[in-house]
Coordinates of C-alpha atoms in Angstrom, one line a residue:
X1 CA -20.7 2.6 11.1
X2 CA -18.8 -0.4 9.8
X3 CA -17.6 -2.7 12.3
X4 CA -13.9 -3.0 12.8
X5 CA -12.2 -6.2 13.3
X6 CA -12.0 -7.5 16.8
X7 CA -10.3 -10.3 18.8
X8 CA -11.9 -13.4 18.5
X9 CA -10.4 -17.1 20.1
X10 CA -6.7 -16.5 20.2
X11 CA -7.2 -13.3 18.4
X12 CA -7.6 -15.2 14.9
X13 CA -10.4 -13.0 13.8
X14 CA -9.1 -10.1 14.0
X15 CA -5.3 -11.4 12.2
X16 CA -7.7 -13.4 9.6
X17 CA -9.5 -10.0 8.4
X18 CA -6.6 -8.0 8.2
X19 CA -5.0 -10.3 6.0
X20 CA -8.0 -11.7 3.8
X21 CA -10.0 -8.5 3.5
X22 CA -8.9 -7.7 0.5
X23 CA -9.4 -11.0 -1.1
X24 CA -13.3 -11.5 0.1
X25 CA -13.9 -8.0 -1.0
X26 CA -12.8 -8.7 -4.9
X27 CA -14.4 -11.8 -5.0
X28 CA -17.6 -10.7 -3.8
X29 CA -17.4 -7.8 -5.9
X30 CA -17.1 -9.7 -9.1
X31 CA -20.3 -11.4 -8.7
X32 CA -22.1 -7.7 -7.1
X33 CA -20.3 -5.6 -9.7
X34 CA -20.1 -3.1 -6.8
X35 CA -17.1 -2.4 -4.4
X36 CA -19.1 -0.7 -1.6
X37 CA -21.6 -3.5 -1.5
X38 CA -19.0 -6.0 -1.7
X39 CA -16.9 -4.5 1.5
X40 CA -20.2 -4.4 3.4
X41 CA -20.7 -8.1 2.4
X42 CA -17.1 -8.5 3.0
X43 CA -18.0 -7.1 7.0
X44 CA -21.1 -9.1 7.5
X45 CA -19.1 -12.0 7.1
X46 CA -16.7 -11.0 9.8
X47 CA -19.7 -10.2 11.8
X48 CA -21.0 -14.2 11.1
X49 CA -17.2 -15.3 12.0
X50 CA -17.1 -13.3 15.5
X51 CA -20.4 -14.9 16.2
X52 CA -19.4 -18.9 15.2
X53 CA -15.9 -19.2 15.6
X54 CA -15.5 -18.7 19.0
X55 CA -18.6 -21.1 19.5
X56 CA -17.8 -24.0 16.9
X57 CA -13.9 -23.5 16.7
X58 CA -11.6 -21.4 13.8
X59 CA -12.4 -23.1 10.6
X60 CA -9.0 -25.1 9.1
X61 CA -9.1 -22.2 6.4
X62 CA -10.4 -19.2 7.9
X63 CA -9.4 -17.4 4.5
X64 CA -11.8 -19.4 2.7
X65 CA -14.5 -19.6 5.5
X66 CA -14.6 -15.9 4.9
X67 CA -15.3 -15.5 1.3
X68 CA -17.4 -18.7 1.4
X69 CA -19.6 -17.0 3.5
X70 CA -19.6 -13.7 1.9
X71 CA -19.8 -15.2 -1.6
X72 CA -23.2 -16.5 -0.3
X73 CA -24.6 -13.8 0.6
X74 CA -23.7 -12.1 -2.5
X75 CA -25.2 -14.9 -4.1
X76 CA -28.1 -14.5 -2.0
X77 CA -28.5 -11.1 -3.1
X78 CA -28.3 -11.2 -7.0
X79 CA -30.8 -13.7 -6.7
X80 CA -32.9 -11.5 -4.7
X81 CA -32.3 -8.7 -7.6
X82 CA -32.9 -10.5 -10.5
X83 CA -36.4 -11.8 -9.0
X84 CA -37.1 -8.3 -8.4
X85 CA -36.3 -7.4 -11.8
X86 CA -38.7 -10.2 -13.1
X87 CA -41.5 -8.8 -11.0
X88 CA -41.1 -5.3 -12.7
X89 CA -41.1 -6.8 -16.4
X90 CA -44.6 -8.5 -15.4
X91 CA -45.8 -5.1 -14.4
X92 CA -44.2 -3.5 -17.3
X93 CA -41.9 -1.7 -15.3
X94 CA -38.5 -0.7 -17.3
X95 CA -36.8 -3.7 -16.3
X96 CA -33.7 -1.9 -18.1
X97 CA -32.5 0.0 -15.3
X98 CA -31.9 -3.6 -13.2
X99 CA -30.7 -5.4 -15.5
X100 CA -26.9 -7.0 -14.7
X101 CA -24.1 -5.2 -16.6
X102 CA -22.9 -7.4 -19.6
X103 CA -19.5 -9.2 -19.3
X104 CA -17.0 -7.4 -21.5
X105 CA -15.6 -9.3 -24.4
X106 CA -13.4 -11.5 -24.5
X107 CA -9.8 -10.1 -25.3
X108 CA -6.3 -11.5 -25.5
X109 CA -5.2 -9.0 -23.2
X110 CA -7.8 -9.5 -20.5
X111 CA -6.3 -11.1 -16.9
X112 CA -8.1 -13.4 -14.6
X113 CA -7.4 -11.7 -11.2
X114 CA -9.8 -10.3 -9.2
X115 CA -7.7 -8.3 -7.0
X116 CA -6.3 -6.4 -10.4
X117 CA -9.9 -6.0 -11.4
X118 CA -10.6 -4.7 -8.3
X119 CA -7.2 -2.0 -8.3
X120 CA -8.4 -0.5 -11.8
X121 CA -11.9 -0.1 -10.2
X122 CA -10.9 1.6 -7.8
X123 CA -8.6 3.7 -9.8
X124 CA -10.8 5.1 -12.6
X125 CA -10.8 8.2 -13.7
X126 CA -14.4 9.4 -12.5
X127 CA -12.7 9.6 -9.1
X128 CA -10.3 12.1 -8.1
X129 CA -6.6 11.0 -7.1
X130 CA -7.0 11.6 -3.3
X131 CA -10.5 9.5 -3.8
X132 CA -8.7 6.9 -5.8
X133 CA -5.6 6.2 -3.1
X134 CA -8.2 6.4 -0.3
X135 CA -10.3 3.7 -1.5
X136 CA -7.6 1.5 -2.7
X137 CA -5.6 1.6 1.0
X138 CA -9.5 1.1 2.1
X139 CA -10.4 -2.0 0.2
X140 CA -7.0 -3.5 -0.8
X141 CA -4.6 -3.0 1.9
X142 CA -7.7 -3.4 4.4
X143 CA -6.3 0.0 6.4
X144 CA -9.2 1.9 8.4
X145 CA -9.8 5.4 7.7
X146 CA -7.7 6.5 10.9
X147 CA -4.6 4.7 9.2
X148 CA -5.1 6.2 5.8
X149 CA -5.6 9.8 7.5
X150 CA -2.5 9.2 9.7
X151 CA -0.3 8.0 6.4
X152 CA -1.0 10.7 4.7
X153 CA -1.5 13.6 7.1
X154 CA -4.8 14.9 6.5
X155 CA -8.3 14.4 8.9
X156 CA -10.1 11.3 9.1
X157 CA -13.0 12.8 8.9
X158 CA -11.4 14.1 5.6
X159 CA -10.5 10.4 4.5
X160 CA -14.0 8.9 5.1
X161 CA -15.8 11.7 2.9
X162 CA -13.5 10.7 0.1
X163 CA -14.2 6.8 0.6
X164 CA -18.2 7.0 1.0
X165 CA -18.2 9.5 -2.1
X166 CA -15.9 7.3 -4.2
X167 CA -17.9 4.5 -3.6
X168 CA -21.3 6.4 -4.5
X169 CA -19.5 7.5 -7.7
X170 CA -18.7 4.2 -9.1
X171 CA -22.0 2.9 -8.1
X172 CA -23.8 6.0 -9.8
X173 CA -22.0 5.5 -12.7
X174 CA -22.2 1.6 -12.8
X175 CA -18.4 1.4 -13.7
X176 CA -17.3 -2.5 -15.0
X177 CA -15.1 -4.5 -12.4
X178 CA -12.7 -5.5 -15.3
X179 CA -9.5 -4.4 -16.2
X180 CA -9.7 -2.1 -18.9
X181 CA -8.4 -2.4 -22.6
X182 CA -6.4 0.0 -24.7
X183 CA -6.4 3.2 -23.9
X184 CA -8.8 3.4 -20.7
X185 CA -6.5 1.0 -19.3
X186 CA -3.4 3.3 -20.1
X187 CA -5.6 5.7 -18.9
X188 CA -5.9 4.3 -15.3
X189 CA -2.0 2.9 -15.3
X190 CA -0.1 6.0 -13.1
X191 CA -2.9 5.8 -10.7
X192 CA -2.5 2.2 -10.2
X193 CA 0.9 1.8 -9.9
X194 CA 1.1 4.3 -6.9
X195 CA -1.6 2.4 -5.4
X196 CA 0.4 -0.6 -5.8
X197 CA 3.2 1.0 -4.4
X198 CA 1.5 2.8 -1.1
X199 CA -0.1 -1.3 -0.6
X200 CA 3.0 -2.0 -0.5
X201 CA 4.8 0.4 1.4
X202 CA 2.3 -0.4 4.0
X203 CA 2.9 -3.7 4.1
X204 CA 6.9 -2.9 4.6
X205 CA 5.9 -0.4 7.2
X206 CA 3.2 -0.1 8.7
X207 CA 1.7 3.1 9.5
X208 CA -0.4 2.1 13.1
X209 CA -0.8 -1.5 15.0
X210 CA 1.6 -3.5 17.0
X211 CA 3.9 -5.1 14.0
X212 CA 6.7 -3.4 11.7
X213 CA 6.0 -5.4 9.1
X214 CA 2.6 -6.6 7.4
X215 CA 3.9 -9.4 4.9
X216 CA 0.5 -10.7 3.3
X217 CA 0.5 -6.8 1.7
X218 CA 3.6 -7.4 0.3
X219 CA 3.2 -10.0 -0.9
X220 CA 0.0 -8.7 -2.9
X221 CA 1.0 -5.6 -3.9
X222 CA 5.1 -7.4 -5.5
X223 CA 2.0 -10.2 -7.0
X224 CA -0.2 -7.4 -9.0
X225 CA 3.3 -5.6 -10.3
X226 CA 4.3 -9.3 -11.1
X227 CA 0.8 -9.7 -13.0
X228 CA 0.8 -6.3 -14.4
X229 CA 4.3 -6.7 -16.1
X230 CA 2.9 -9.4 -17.9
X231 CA 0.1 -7.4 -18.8
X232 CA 2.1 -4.3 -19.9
X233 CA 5.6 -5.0 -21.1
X234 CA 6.1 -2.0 -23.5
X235 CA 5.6 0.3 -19.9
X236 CA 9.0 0.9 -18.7
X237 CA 7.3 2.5 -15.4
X238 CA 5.5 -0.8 -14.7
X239 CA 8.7 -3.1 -15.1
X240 CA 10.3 0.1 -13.1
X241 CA 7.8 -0.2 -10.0
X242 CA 8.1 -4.0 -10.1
X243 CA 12.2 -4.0 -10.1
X244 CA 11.7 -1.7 -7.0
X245 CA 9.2 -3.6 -5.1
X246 CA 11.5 -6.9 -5.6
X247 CA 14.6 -4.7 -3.9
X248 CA 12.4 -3.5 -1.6
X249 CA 10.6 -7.2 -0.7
X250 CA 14.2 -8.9 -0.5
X251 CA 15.4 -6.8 2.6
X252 CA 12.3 -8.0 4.4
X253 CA 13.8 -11.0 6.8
X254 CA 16.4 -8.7 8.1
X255 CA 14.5 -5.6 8.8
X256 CA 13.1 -7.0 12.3
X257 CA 14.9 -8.3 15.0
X258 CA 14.0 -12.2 17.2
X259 CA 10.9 -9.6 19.1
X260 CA 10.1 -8.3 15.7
X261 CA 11.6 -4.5 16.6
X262 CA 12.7 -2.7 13.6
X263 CA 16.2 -3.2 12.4
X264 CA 17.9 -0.1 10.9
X265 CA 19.1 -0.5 7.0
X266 CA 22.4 0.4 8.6
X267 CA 22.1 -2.5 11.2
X268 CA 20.9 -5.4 8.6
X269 CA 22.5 -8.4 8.4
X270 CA 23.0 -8.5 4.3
X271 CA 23.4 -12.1 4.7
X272 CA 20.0 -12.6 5.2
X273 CA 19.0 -10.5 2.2
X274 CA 17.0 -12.7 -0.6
X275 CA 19.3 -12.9 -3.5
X276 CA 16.7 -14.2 -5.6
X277 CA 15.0 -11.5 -5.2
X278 CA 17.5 -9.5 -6.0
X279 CA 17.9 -10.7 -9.1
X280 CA 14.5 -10.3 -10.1
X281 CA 14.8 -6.6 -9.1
X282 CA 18.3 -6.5 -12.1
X283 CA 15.8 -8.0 -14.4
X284 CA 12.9 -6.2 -14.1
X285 CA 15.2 -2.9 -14.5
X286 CA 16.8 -4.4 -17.3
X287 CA 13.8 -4.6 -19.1
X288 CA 13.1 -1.1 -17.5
X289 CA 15.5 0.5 -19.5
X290 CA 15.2 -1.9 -22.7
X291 CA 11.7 -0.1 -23.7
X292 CA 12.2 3.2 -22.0
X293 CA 12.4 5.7 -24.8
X294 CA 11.5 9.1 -23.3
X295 CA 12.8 10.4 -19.5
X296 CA 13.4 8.0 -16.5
X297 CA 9.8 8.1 -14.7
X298 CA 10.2 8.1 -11.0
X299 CA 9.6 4.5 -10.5
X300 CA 12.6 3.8 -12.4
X301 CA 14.7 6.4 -10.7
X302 CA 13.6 4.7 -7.1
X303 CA 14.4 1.4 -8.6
X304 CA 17.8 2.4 -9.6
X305 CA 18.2 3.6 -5.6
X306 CA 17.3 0.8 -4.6
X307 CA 19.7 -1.2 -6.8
X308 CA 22.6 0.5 -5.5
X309 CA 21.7 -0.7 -2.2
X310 CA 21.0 -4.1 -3.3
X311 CA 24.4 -4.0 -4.9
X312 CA 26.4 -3.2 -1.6
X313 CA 27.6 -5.8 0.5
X314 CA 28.4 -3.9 3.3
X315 CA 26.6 -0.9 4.4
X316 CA 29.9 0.9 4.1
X317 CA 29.8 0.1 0.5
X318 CA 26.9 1.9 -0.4
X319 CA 27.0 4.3 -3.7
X320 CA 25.7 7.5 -1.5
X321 CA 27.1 9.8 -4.4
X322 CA 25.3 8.2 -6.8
X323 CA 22.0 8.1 -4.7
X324 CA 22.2 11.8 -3.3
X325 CA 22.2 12.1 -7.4
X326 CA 19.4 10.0 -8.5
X327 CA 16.9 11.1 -5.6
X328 CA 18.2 15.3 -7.1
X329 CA 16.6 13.4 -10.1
X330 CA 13.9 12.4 -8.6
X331 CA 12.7 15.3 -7.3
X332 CA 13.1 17.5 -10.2
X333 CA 10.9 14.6 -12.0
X334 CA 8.1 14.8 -9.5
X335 CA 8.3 17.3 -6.4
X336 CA 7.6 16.0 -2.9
X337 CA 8.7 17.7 0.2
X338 CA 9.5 13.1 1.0
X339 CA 11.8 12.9 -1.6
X340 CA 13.5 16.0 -0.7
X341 CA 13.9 14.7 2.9
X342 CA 15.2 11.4 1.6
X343 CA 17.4 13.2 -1.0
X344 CA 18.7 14.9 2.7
X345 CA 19.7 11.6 4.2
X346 CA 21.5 10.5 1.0
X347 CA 23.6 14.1 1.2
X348 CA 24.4 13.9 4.5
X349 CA 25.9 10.2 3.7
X350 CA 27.5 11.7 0.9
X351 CA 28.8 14.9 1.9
X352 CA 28.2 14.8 6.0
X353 CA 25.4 15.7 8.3
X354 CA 26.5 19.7 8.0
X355 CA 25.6 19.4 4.5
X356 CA 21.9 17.8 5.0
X357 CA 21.3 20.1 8.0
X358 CA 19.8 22.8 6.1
X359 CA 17.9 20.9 4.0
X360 CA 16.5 19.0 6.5
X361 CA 15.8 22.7 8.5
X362 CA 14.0 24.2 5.6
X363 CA 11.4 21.4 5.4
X364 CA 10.2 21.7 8.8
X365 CA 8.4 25.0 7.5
X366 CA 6.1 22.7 5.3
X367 CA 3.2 22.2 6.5
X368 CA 2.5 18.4 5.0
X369 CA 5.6 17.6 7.3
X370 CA 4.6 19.3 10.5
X371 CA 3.1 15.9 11.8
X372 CA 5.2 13.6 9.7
X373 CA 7.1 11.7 12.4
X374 CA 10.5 10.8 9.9
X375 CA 11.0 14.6 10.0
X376 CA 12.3 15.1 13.4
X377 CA 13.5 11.4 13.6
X378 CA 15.8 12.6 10.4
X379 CA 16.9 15.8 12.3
X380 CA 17.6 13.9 15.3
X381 CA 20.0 11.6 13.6
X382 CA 21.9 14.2 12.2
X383 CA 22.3 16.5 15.4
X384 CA 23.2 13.5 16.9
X385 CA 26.2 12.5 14.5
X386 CA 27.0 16.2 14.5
X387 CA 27.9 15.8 18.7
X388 CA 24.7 17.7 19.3
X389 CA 23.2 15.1 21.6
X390 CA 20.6 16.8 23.5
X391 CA 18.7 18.5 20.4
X392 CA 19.1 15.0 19.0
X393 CA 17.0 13.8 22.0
X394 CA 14.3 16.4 21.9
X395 CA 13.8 15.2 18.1
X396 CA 13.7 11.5 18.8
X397 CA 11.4 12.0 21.5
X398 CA 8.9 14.4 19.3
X399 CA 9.5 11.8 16.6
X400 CA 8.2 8.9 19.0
X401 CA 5.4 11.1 20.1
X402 CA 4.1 11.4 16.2
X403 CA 5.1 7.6 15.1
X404 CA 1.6 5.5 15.0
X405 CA 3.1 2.4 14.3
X406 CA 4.1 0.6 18.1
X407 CA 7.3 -0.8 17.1
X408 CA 8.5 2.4 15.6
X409 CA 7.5 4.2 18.6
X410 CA 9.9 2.3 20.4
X411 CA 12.6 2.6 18.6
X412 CA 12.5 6.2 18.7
X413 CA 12.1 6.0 22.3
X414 CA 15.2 4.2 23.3
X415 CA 16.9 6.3 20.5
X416 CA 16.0 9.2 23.1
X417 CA 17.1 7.6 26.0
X418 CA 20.4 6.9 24.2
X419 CA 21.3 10.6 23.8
X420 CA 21.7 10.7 27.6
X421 CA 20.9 13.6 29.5

């Protein structure tokens, strides 16, 4: 089984991981040319760090120490390969099937960044999209299989078939840790970008553990859509995920309170909202809609939702018309029982909670949503503005009951206990 990351001195071991997994795992994997290799070289170094740190001290970069010490032993084991190889061409063995994949070509178009190499990997098209997502969130945003399962409501048992067989498949078929060129690499583009996204999304709220928040992933995932609209600047869906993640990213100081508890978008302090950031998010939708030449893709459309929050001032200010209208959009564009329930909030801000009710009421009959804890938490906010306080609790408290993430939890909790009764 691969070891999971435990408390070492002052629980740095543990924070360390989480945060550099990722990073170790790409660079390794560029010198293995093998992902599931590289994130089991990526765990024996862990295993080397919960044996040494709390012996001889945490290292002044524990991020390096980490893929120092991987690197190594992926060092340690090409060499080992290639010797093997050499032994099999004295013997007159068909030293082809060892021999290291050649490096692609050079190419004006290539990017020197392992952790985009490492996203295209993951997403190519020999692997199925649930396989692709689940070994992304695996090796990227560094989430076990229990947190994948729980984000997307299926078994874990379910998620850990799709890793093990997605790594076997890129193995088997000796896929390149590059990113691609042309049209493999257009190829590969949706399935990136929603891996970029769910990184993300994970890093702004985070499915299981103690914190809200998960910056480092944030950070990575706004990076690659950084990276990748350089890359890609004809792809108004690229520019279009980017724009959103900057909207998204400048929210982040005022979405947790002084003991890090979530903070409602209705509660924020706007003040504290990254302009800068902001203003990145205009641009990169600017440049959206300046190549765009067929319909709005639905990274655009949840860009231009979350401009016309970025946009208000106050939360009283908000455009809830116009966002009720672009999430209708939205769903027509690309079906999800999610959007639908977000398309509910927006109506209900637009029109009232009696409106939203019944949209809200015919999505508890889908089964994707019948452990999805926003459901009832949606439901509860609504009976609760509609005076129907103790329905609201029941909801909140089933909510709480489903929420993985600790902080979340809470907040549902005293949510509860505020409907009285």
């Amino acid at each position: 089984m691969t070891p999971q990351p435990t408390a070492g001195p002052d629980g740095a071991v543990e924070t360390v991981f989480r945060m550099e997994f990722p990073r170790v795992v790409a660079a390794v994997a560029r010198i293995v040319r093998d992902v599931g290799i590289a994130e089991e070289l990526a765990q024996d170094a862990l295993v080397a760090a919960l044996e040494q740190w709390p012996r001889d001290g945490v290292p002044d970069n524990p991020g390096a120490w980490l893929t120092a010490t991987a690197r190594h032993r992926a060092v340690d084991l090409v060499r080992r390969r290639e010797t093997y190889a050499r032994k099999l061409a004295e013997i007159g063995r068909d030293a082809d099937l060892v021999t290291a994949p050649p490096e692609p070509p050079a190419d004006p178009d290539d990017i020197d960044d392992d952790l985009l190499r490492l996203v295209f990997t993951a997403c190519h098209p020999a692997l199925s999209a649930e396989a692709r997502t689940a070994l992304t969130l695996r090796l990227l945003g560094g989430l076990t299989t229990a947190e994948i399962a729980r984000a997307f409501l299926v078994p874990e048992a379910t998620v850990a078939q799709r890793i093990v067989r997605a790594k076997r498949t890129l193995a088997r078929k000796n896929v390149a840790f590059e990113v691609p060129y042309g049209p493999d690499r257009e190829a590969r583009l949706g399935s990136v970008l929603d891996v970029i996204y769910l990184i993300f999304n994970e890093g702004y709220a985070a499915t299981a553990g103690d914190d809200w928040l998960r910056p480092a992933l944030c950070e990575d995932a706004l990076r690659l859509a950084r990276v990748l609209s350089g890359l890609m600047p004809k792809e108004p869906e690229v520019h279009g995920l980017t724009a959103l993640l900057e909207f998204q990213a400048s929210r982040t100081a005022a979405r947790t309170g002084p003991d890090g508890e979530p903070v409602l978008l209705a509660d924020q302090n706007r003040a504290r909202w990254n302009r800068m950031l902001i203003a990145r998010g205009v641009a990169a939708l600017a440049r959206a809609d300046a190549v765009a030449s067929g319909p709005t893709g639905p990274y655009v459309l949840q860009a231009a939702i979350a401009a016309c929050h970025a946009h208000a001032y106050r939360y009283e200010e908000t455009d809830w018309h116009r966002i009720a209208a672009l999430y209708a959009l939205l769903a027509a564009r690309t079906p999800s029982p999610v959007v639908e329930l977000n398309r509910a909030v927006a109506v209900s801000m637009a029109e009232g909670p009696e409106a939203a009710l019944p949209l809200v009421e015919a999505l508890t009959e889908v089964p994707a949503l019948r452990d999805y804890h926003l459901l009832p938490s949606v439901r509860g906010d609504l009976l609760s503005r509609l005076g129907r306080a103790a329905e609201a609790r029941q909801e909140f408290t089933r909510a709480a009951e489903l929420a993985g993430n600790a902080r979340e939890r809470e907040m549902l909790r005293r949510r509860a206990e505020g409907m009285g009764g």
